[in-house]
mmCIF file of C-alpha atoms in Angstrom:
data_model
loop_
_atom_site.group_PDB
_atom_site.id
_atom_site.type_symbol
_atom_site.label_atom_id
_atom_site.label_comp_id
_atom_site.label_asym_id
_atom_site.label_seq_id
_atom_site.Cartn_x
_atom_site.Cartn_y
_atom_site.Cartn_z
ATOM 1 C CA MET A 1 53.282 5.071 9.560
ATOM 2 C CA SER A 2 49.774 3.948 10.498
ATOM 3 C CA LYS A 3 46.796 6.324 10.393
ATOM 4 C CA LEU A 4 44.641 7.178 13.412
ATOM 5 C CA LEU A 5 40.874 7.184 12.911
ATOM 6 C CA LEU A 6 38.737 8.964 15.505
ATOM 7 C CA THR A 7 35.098 7.876 15.230
ATOM 8 C CA LEU A 8 32.243 9.365 17.231
ATOM 9 C CA ASP A 9 28.782 7.911 17.836
ATOM 10 C CA GLY A 10 25.426 9.626 17.881
ATOM 11 C CA GLY A 11 23.436 10.118 21.074
ATOM 12 C CA GLY A 12 22.168 13.700 21.366
ATOM 13 C CA ILE A 13 23.162 15.507 24.545
ATOM 14 C CA ARG A 14 25.019 12.370 25.649
ATOM 15 C CA GLY A 15 27.783 13.663 23.378
ATOM 16 C CA ALA A 16 28.719 15.715 26.464
ATOM 17 C CA ALA A 17 30.476 12.612 27.811
ATOM 18 C CA ALA A 18 32.511 12.308 24.597
ATOM 19 C CA THR A 19 33.569 15.979 24.550
ATOM 20 C CA GLN A 20 34.565 15.853 28.230
ATOM 21 C CA PHE A 21 36.665 12.751 27.575
ATOM 22 C CA LEU A 22 38.326 14.211 24.482
ATOM 23 C CA MET A 23 39.056 17.484 26.277
ATOM 24 C CA ARG A 24 40.800 15.560 29.057
ATOM 25 C CA ILE A 25 42.813 13.612 26.473
ATOM 26 C CA ASP A 26 43.807 16.821 24.687
ATOM 27 C CA GLN A 27 44.887 18.438 27.950
ATOM 28 C CA ALA A 28 47.003 15.394 28.878
ATOM 29 C CA LEU A 29 48.654 15.344 25.449
ATOM 30 C CA LYS A 30 49.591 19.015 25.753
ATOM 31 C CA LEU A 31 50.851 18.751 29.321
ATOM 32 C CA ARG A 32 52.827 15.519 28.996
ATOM 33 C CA HIS A 33 53.817 15.280 25.340
ATOM 34 C CA GLY A 34 53.575 18.758 23.806
ATOM 35 C CA ARG A 35 51.020 17.476 21.290
ATOM 36 C CA THR A 36 47.314 18.074 20.678
ATOM 37 C CA LEU A 37 44.515 15.698 19.823
ATOM 38 C CA ARG A 38 44.331 17.242 16.351
ATOM 39 C CA ASP A 39 48.053 16.538 15.856
ATOM 40 C CA CYS A 40 47.389 12.830 16.351
ATOM 41 C CA VAL A 41 44.213 12.264 14.308
ATOM 42 C CA ASP A 42 44.267 11.574 10.564
ATOM 43 C CA PHE A 43 40.567 10.882 9.950
ATOM 44 C CA TYR A 44 37.513 12.162 11.826
ATOM 45 C CA ALA A 45 34.178 10.373 11.417
ATOM 46 C CA GLY A 46 30.889 11.116 13.137
ATOM 47 C CA THR A 47 27.199 10.360 13.135
ATOM 48 C CA SER A 48 24.562 12.717 14.537
ATOM 49 C CA THR A 49 25.986 14.418 17.638
ATOM 50 C CA GLY A 50 29.250 12.671 16.729
ATOM 51 C CA SER A 51 29.257 14.496 13.389
ATOM 52 C CA ILE A 52 29.061 17.814 15.235
ATOM 53 C CA ILE A 53 32.157 16.858 17.234
ATOM 54 C CA ALA A 54 34.008 15.397 14.226
ATOM 55 C CA LEU A 55 33.332 18.397 11.990
ATOM 56 C CA ALA A 56 34.239 20.837 14.754
ATOM 57 C CA LEU A 57 37.566 19.083 15.279
ATOM 58 C CA GLY A 58 38.285 18.521 11.590
ATOM 59 C CA THR A 59 37.135 21.740 9.933
ATOM 60 C CA THR A 60 37.077 24.515 12.554
ATOM 61 C CA ARG A 61 39.508 25.994 15.062
ATOM 62 C CA LEU A 62 37.215 25.499 18.055
ATOM 63 C CA SER A 63 39.277 24.512 21.071
ATOM 64 C CA LEU A 64 38.383 21.334 22.920
ATOM 65 C CA GLU A 65 37.282 23.511 25.827
ATOM 66 C CA ALA A 66 34.932 25.513 23.577
ATOM 67 C CA LEU A 67 33.619 22.323 22.012
ATOM 68 C CA ASN A 68 32.966 20.913 25.464
ATOM 69 C CA ASP A 69 31.124 24.124 26.396
ATOM 70 C CA LEU A 70 28.904 23.571 23.350
ATOM 71 C CA TYR A 71 27.565 20.599 25.311
ATOM 72 C CA GLY A 72 26.751 22.736 28.317
ATOM 73 C CA VAL A 73 23.371 23.855 29.637
ATOM 74 C CA ALA A 74 23.161 27.196 27.788
ATOM 75 C CA SER A 75 23.851 25.803 24.307
ATOM 76 C CA ALA A 76 21.742 22.716 24.953
ATOM 77 C CA ARG A 77 18.727 24.857 25.811
ATOM 78 C CA ALA A 78 19.181 26.799 22.583
ATOM 79 C CA ILE A 79 19.538 23.610 20.512
ATOM 80 C CA PHE A 80 16.642 21.718 22.079
ATOM 81 C CA GLU A 81 14.081 24.458 21.463
ATOM 82 C CA GLU A 82 10.653 22.952 22.030
ATOM 83 C CA ASN A 83 8.159 22.859 19.175
ATOM 84 C CA ARG A 84 5.288 25.121 20.199
ATOM 85 C CA GLY A 85 2.951 24.564 17.245
ATOM 86 C CA TRP A 86 -0.797 24.388 17.828
ATOM 87 C CA LEU A 87 -2.447 20.947 17.791
ATOM 88 C CA GLU A 88 0.937 19.253 17.596
ATOM 89 C CA ILE A 89 1.902 16.416 19.918
ATOM 90 C CA ASP A 90 5.658 16.709 20.022
ATOM 91 C CA GLY A 91 7.386 13.631 18.688
ATOM 92 C CA ILE A 92 4.100 12.024 17.608
ATOM 93 C CA ASN A 93 2.584 14.122 14.813
ATOM 94 C CA ALA A 94 5.377 16.714 14.729
ATOM 95 C CA PRO A 95 9.072 16.921 15.653
ATOM 96 C CA ARG A 96 9.673 17.483 19.345
ATOM 97 C CA TYR A 97 12.066 20.386 18.699
ATOM 98 C CA GLU A 98 12.243 23.317 16.305
ATOM 99 C CA ALA A 99 14.822 23.330 13.512
ATOM 100 C CA GLU A 100 15.998 26.901 14.055
ATOM 101 C CA GLY A 101 17.599 26.475 17.475
ATOM 102 C CA LYS A 102 20.045 23.768 16.482
ATOM 103 C CA ALA A 103 20.780 25.348 13.102
ATOM 104 C CA SER A 104 21.539 28.771 14.576
ATOM 105 C CA VAL A 105 23.913 27.377 17.216
ATOM 106 C CA LEU A 106 25.788 25.291 14.630
ATOM 107 C CA GLN A 107 26.036 28.200 12.197
ATOM 108 C CA ARG A 108 27.321 30.490 14.950
ATOM 109 C CA GLU A 109 30.006 28.042 16.091
ATOM 110 C CA PHE A 110 31.093 26.682 12.676
ATOM 111 C CA GLY A 111 30.810 29.872 10.627
ATOM 112 C CA GLU A 112 31.853 29.411 7.002
ATOM 113 C CA ALA A 113 33.894 26.236 7.602
ATOM 114 C CA ARG A 114 33.547 23.630 4.863
ATOM 115 C CA LEU A 115 34.391 19.949 4.575
ATOM 116 C CA GLY A 116 37.365 20.901 2.419
ATOM 117 C CA ASP A 117 38.849 22.953 5.271
ATOM 118 C CA VAL A 118 40.178 19.814 6.938
ATOM 119 C CA PRO A 119 44.002 20.143 7.088
ATOM 120 C CA ALA A 120 46.086 18.743 4.239
ATOM 121 C CA GLY A 121 46.623 15.011 4.534
ATOM 122 C CA LYS A 122 43.625 14.566 6.851
ATOM 123 C CA HIS A 123 39.966 13.771 6.203
ATOM 124 C CA VAL A 124 36.508 13.987 7.747
ATOM 125 C CA LEU A 125 33.148 12.341 7.154
ATOM 126 C CA ALA A 126 29.609 12.572 8.523
ATOM 127 C CA VAL A 127 26.845 9.994 8.117
ATOM 128 C CA ALA A 128 23.283 11.001 7.199
ATOM 129 C CA TYR A 129 20.315 9.419 5.434
ATOM 130 C CA ALA A 130 18.493 10.874 2.390
ATOM 131 C CA VAL A 131 14.823 10.047 2.892
ATOM 132 C CA GLU A 132 13.510 10.720 -0.620
ATOM 133 C CA GLN A 133 16.298 8.727 -2.271
ATOM 134 C CA ARG A 134 16.095 6.096 0.489
ATOM 135 C CA LYS A 135 19.854 5.813 0.728
ATOM 136 C CA PRO A 136 22.700 6.551 3.123
ATOM 137 C CA GLN A 137 24.661 9.717 2.500
ATOM 138 C CA VAL A 138 28.247 9.613 3.702
ATOM 139 C CA LEU A 139 29.370 13.213 3.318
ATOM 140 C CA LYS A 140 33.145 13.261 3.169
ATOM 141 C CA SER A 141 36.201 15.269 2.271
ATOM 142 C CA THR A 142 37.496 12.387 0.147
ATOM 143 C CA ASP A 143 34.708 13.176 -2.371
ATOM 144 C CA PRO A 144 35.615 16.311 -4.374
ATOM 145 C CA SER A 145 31.918 17.141 -4.869
ATOM 146 C CA HIS A 146 31.413 17.370 -1.089
ATOM 147 C CA ARG A 147 34.358 19.576 -0.196
ATOM 148 C CA GLU A 148 32.446 22.861 -0.602
ATOM 149 C CA LEU A 149 29.588 21.784 1.671
ATOM 150 C CA LEU A 150 29.242 23.963 4.750
ATOM 151 C CA SER A 151 30.169 22.013 7.867
ATOM 152 C CA TRP A 152 27.284 23.387 9.930
ATOM 153 C CA GLN A 153 24.730 22.284 7.336
ATOM 154 C CA VAL A 154 26.236 18.805 7.133
ATOM 155 C CA ALA A 155 26.195 18.517 10.922
ATOM 156 C CA ASP A 156 22.608 19.776 11.002
ATOM 157 C CA GLY A 157 21.500 17.086 8.543
ATOM 158 C CA SER A 158 23.441 14.300 10.204
ATOM 159 C CA SER A 159 21.866 15.166 13.574
ATOM 160 C CA ALA A 160 18.231 15.574 12.414
ATOM 161 C CA ALA A 161 16.928 12.658 14.486
ATOM 162 C CA PRO A 162 13.440 11.525 13.380
ATOM 163 C CA THR A 163 10.707 12.539 15.853
ATOM 164 C CA TYR A 164 13.167 14.949 17.515
ATOM 165 C CA PHE A 165 14.182 17.389 14.732
ATOM 166 C CA PRO A 166 12.892 18.166 11.225
ATOM 167 C CA ALA A 167 14.746 16.856 8.171
ATOM 168 C CA ARG A 168 17.414 19.159 6.723
ATOM 169 C CA SER A 169 17.462 20.206 3.058
ATOM 170 C CA LEU A 170 20.861 20.053 1.364
ATOM 171 C CA THR A 171 21.809 20.276 -2.306
ATOM 172 C CA LEU A 172 24.044 17.396 -3.363
ATOM 173 C CA ASP A 173 25.222 16.905 -6.952
ATOM 174 C CA GLY A 174 22.691 19.499 -8.093
ATOM 175 C CA THR A 175 19.770 17.707 -6.435
ATOM 176 C CA GLN A 176 17.843 18.788 -3.374
ATOM 177 C CA GLN A 177 17.983 16.066 -0.740
ATOM 178 C CA TRP A 178 16.248 15.835 2.626
ATOM 179 C CA LEU A 179 18.581 14.454 5.239
ATOM 180 C CA VAL A 180 17.824 12.857 8.585
ATOM 181 C CA ASP A 181 20.026 11.515 11.343
ATOM 182 C CA GLY A 182 22.626 9.013 10.159
ATOM 183 C CA GLY A 183 21.968 7.044 13.332
ATOM 184 C CA VAL A 184 19.091 5.266 11.592
ATOM 185 C CA ILE A 185 21.693 3.356 9.568
ATOM 186 C CA ALA A 186 25.094 3.740 11.258
ATOM 187 C CA ASN A 187 25.032 5.319 14.707
ATOM 188 C CA ASN A 188 28.590 4.063 15.159
ATOM 189 C CA PRO A 189 30.510 5.316 12.090
ATOM 190 C CA ALA A 190 33.664 3.245 12.667
ATOM 191 C CA LEU A 191 33.169 0.959 9.659
ATOM 192 C CA CYS A 192 32.397 3.932 7.412
ATOM 193 C CA ALA A 193 35.750 5.421 8.380
ATOM 194 C CA ILE A 194 37.586 2.118 7.936
ATOM 195 C CA ALA A 195 36.013 1.703 4.492
ATOM 196 C CA GLU A 196 37.321 5.133 3.441
ATOM 197 C CA VAL A 197 40.940 4.371 4.291
ATOM 198 C CA ARG A 198 41.867 3.053 0.850
ATOM 199 C CA ARG A 199 40.174 5.978 -0.884
ATOM 200 C CA ALA A 200 42.007 8.446 1.345
ATOM 201 C CA TRP A 201 45.380 6.654 1.292
ATOM 202 C CA PRO A 202 45.762 4.187 -1.604
ATOM 203 C CA GLY A 203 47.790 1.157 -0.603
ATOM 204 C CA TYR A 204 46.787 1.269 3.066
ATOM 205 C CA GLY A 205 44.991 -1.712 4.594
ATOM 206 C CA LEU A 206 43.543 -2.774 7.916
ATOM 207 C CA GLU A 207 47.014 -3.384 9.309
ATOM 208 C CA ASP A 208 47.837 0.298 8.688
ATOM 209 C CA VAL A 209 45.149 1.890 10.848
ATOM 210 C CA ARG A 210 44.451 2.507 14.519
ATOM 211 C CA VAL A 211 40.886 3.244 15.593
ATOM 212 C CA LEU A 212 39.716 5.221 18.610
ATOM 213 C CA SER A 213 35.940 4.769 18.692
ATOM 214 C CA VAL A 214 34.067 6.909 21.228
ATOM 215 C CA GLY A 215 30.458 6.182 22.205
ATOM 216 C CA THR A 216 27.871 8.149 24.137
ATOM 217 C CA GLY A 217 26.861 5.500 26.666
ATOM 218 C CA TYR A 218 24.827 2.361 26.143
ATOM 219 C CA ARG A 219 21.136 2.539 27.037
ATOM 220 C CA THR A 220 19.914 0.088 29.660
ATOM 221 C CA ARG A 221 16.276 1.167 30.058
ATOM 222 C CA LYS A 222 14.075 -1.933 29.977
ATOM 223 C CA ILE A 223 11.637 -2.483 27.111
ATOM 224 C CA ASN A 224 8.592 -4.593 27.965
ATOM 225 C CA GLY A 225 8.905 -7.654 25.735
ATOM 226 C CA PRO A 226 5.439 -9.197 26.304
ATOM 227 C CA ALA A 227 3.729 -5.816 25.910
ATOM 228 C CA SER A 228 5.598 -5.185 22.635
ATOM 229 C CA ARG A 229 3.573 -7.962 20.971
ATOM 230 C CA LYS A 230 0.576 -5.614 20.962
ATOM 231 C CA TRP A 231 2.305 -2.444 19.784
ATOM 232 C CA GLY A 232 1.678 -0.784 16.458
ATOM 233 C CA ALA A 233 3.567 2.214 15.097
ATOM 234 C CA LEU A 234 2.512 4.519 17.937
ATOM 235 C CA GLY A 235 3.417 2.013 20.633
ATOM 236 C CA TRP A 236 6.863 1.379 19.203
ATOM 237 C CA VAL A 237 7.591 5.105 19.027
ATOM 238 C CA THR A 238 6.244 6.013 22.458
ATOM 239 C CA GLN A 239 7.053 2.878 24.477
ATOM 240 C CA GLY A 240 9.486 0.840 22.410
ATOM 241 C CA GLN A 241 12.044 3.624 21.869
ATOM 242 C CA LEU A 242 12.150 2.694 18.176
ATOM 243 C CA VAL A 243 14.611 5.406 17.146
ATOM 244 C CA ASP A 244 17.056 4.277 19.823
ATOM 245 C CA LEU A 245 16.677 0.607 18.862
ATOM 246 C CA LEU A 246 17.604 1.479 15.280
ATOM 247 C CA ALA A 247 20.629 3.387 16.576
ATOM 248 C CA ASP A 248 22.157 0.502 18.560
ATOM 249 C CA GLU A 249 25.938 0.600 18.041
ATOM 250 C CA ARG A 250 27.046 -2.831 19.199
ATOM 251 C CA VAL A 251 27.006 -4.687 15.873
ATOM 252 C CA VAL A 252 29.481 -2.207 14.371
ATOM 253 C CA ALA A 253 31.624 -2.382 17.512
ATOM 254 C CA TYR A 254 31.680 -6.194 17.187
ATOM 255 C CA GLN A 255 32.657 -6.013 13.517
ATOM 256 C CA ALA A 256 35.373 -3.420 14.065
ATOM 257 C CA ARG A 257 37.090 -5.185 16.953
ATOM 258 C CA ASN A 258 37.180 -8.447 14.998
ATOM 259 C CA LEU A 259 38.353 -6.911 11.727
ATOM 260 C CA LEU A 260 41.278 -4.971 13.140
ATOM 261 C CA PRO A 261 44.570 -6.475 14.353
ATOM 262 C CA SER A 262 44.965 -6.831 18.117
ATOM 263 C CA GLY A 263 46.088 -3.671 19.866
ATOM 264 C CA THR A 264 44.880 -1.266 17.176
ATOM 265 C CA TYR A 265 41.322 -0.661 18.379
ATOM 266 C CA ILE A 266 39.953 1.010 21.501
ATOM 267 C CA ARG A 267 36.216 1.367 22.013
ATOM 268 C CA VAL A 268 35.371 3.948 24.690
ATOM 269 C CA ASN A 269 31.883 3.302 26.017
ATOM 270 C CA ALA A 270 29.940 2.106 29.061
ATOM 271 C CA GLU A 271 26.488 1.206 30.216
ATOM 272 C CA LEU A 272 24.559 4.156 31.583
ATOM 273 C CA ALA A 273 24.340 2.525 34.974
ATOM 274 C CA GLN A 274 25.955 2.869 38.383
ATOM 275 C CA GLN A 275 29.194 0.873 38.496
ATOM 276 C CA PRO A 276 32.602 0.911 40.206
ATOM 277 C CA GLY A 277 34.081 4.353 39.559
ATOM 278 C CA LEU A 278 30.744 5.906 38.527
ATOM 279 C CA SER A 279 28.510 6.649 41.495
ATOM 280 C CA GLU A 280 25.769 8.446 39.554
ATOM 281 C CA ALA A 281 24.572 7.261 36.145
ATOM 282 C CA PRO A 282 23.323 9.823 33.615
ATOM 283 C CA ASP A 283 19.842 9.563 32.149
ATOM 284 C CA ASP A 284 19.917 7.593 28.898
ATOM 285 C CA ALA A 285 17.586 10.010 27.065
ATOM 286 C CA MET A 286 19.230 11.869 24.204
ATOM 287 C CA ASP A 287 17.439 15.087 25.183
ATOM 288 C CA ASP A 288 17.710 15.304 28.978
ATOM 289 C CA ILE A 289 19.372 18.711 29.129
ATOM 290 C CA SER A 290 18.839 19.311 32.829
ATOM 291 C CA GLU A 291 21.806 20.799 34.652
ATOM 292 C CA GLY A 292 22.095 17.708 36.852
ATOM 293 C CA ASN A 293 22.143 15.298 33.917
ATOM 294 C CA ILE A 294 24.739 17.278 31.993
ATOM 295 C CA ARG A 295 26.894 17.257 35.119
ATOM 296 C CA ARG A 296 26.534 13.461 35.283
ATOM 297 C CA LEU A 297 27.411 13.148 31.592
ATOM 298 C CA LYS A 298 30.595 15.149 32.137
ATOM 299 C CA ALA A 299 31.379 12.878 35.095
ATOM 300 C CA LEU A 300 30.950 9.913 32.736
ATOM 301 C CA GLY A 301 33.579 11.467 30.465
ATOM 302 C CA ASP A 302 35.925 11.790 33.438
ATOM 303 C CA PHE A 303 35.212 8.161 34.343
ATOM 304 C CA TRP A 304 36.213 7.151 30.820
ATOM 305 C CA PHE A 305 39.419 9.157 31.084
ATOM 306 C CA ASP A 306 40.328 7.342 34.291
ATOM 307 C CA ALA A 307 39.558 3.955 32.729
ATOM 308 C CA TYR A 308 40.977 4.415 29.217
ATOM 309 C CA GLY A 309 43.218 7.474 29.392
ATOM 310 C CA GLU A 310 46.677 5.893 29.450
ATOM 311 C CA ALA A 311 45.823 3.369 26.734
ATOM 312 C CA VAL A 312 44.237 6.033 24.523
ATOM 313 C CA LEU A 313 47.227 8.364 24.893
ATOM 314 C CA ALA A 314 49.528 5.542 23.828
ATOM 315 C CA LEU A 315 47.293 4.630 20.877
ATOM 316 C CA LEU A 316 47.248 8.252 19.711
ATOM 317 C CA LEU A 317 51.033 8.462 19.976
ATOM 318 C CA ASP A 318 51.415 5.136 18.126
ATOM 319 C CA CYS A 319 53.160 3.387 20.993
ATOM 320 C CA TYR A 320 50.358 1.280 22.457
ATOM 321 C CA LYS A 321 51.443 -2.303 23.254
ATOM 322 C CA GLY A 322 48.330 -3.676 24.947
ATOM 323 C CA PRO A 323 45.313 -5.594 23.649
ATOM 324 C CA SER A 324 42.384 -4.004 21.884
ATOM 325 C CA LEU A 325 39.851 -2.675 24.387
ATOM 326 C CA ASP A 326 36.065 -2.725 24.320
ATOM 327 C CA ARG A 327 33.437 -1.034 26.469
ATOM 328 C CA ILE A 328 33.613 -1.064 30.246
ATOM 329 C CA ASP A 329 32.536 -4.119 32.209
ATOM 330 C CA VAL A 330 29.789 -2.849 34.508
ATOM 331 C CA THR A 331 30.824 -5.285 37.259
ATOM 332 C CA THR A 332 34.453 -4.113 37.464
ATOM 333 C CA GLY A 333 34.462 -0.573 36.042
ATOM 334 C CA ARG A 334 37.340 -1.558 33.732
ATOM 335 C CA PRO A 335 37.403 -1.979 29.927
ATOM 336 C CA TRP A 336 36.986 -5.425 28.457
ATOM 337 C CA GLU A 337 40.188 -6.704 26.850
ATOM 338 C CA VAL A 338 39.598 -8.172 23.401
ATOM 339 C CA LEU A 339 41.251 -11.569 23.073
ATOM 340 C CA ALA A 340 43.408 -11.972 19.987
#
């Protein structure tokens, strides 16, 4: 029987759209099929905010409703605790947010859960980047040396977005490493999960997996091309949205949909723009935690459920007969079908 990989992008508070969508999927599975989302998933993979969702689903007993509440106004305000240091320009010469807020919320919700707490026969991974070693760190249950790592600490490191949050210290293989957001190398962790299939299940290949890849909305804010010719480091950070450029997910989405057999891949994502079925577009900032924007992000998740829900339910239950699907066409409000 094929394995189902659930992969979850980074995107800060925009993860609220992903949790709303997954909650709706879980509710439909329970109501119509007597199953849960966790029953259907064999491998969870996440980057940044996606790692928080993946580790919550894979290593804790948080309900989908509780996980969705974690992306509500109250928790968001606790996580995005503004840096109030003297003589610090947030995001320029110091991180925009304090470390303690996010860490305390994650520790409270995840408790003592560890990577090795993923149920037997299933696996989880989170993508981070070790700055001193200058190398990606894929923290995963398939590696025996990672199984005792605390889930909340892994999620904290994977979501430590440069200029937004401080780096997170974590001891790996007896060495202290400073981790930042995995989005700087793989904001869409789908290929990391696909690459782990043979380690997790020897003998399995691409034809033996199904992939549900959930994004956090594609940014559409214009960057001034002519002006960019004059930018240095400060200009690229403040005007060029450098962190977000590095975190673009579309190359991985292109690779995944072309690697996998037709009908085994669904990419849930959309432009953060008004389109048929979505009357109000959320802000594309990863830290807009206003009540109105979180409401719009949840509405985006509902929009995704309306557009992808039936296909995703079938994919999870291993009975999907349609083509692979990509992100939503902004002109029609329907997912692109990937031609075989």
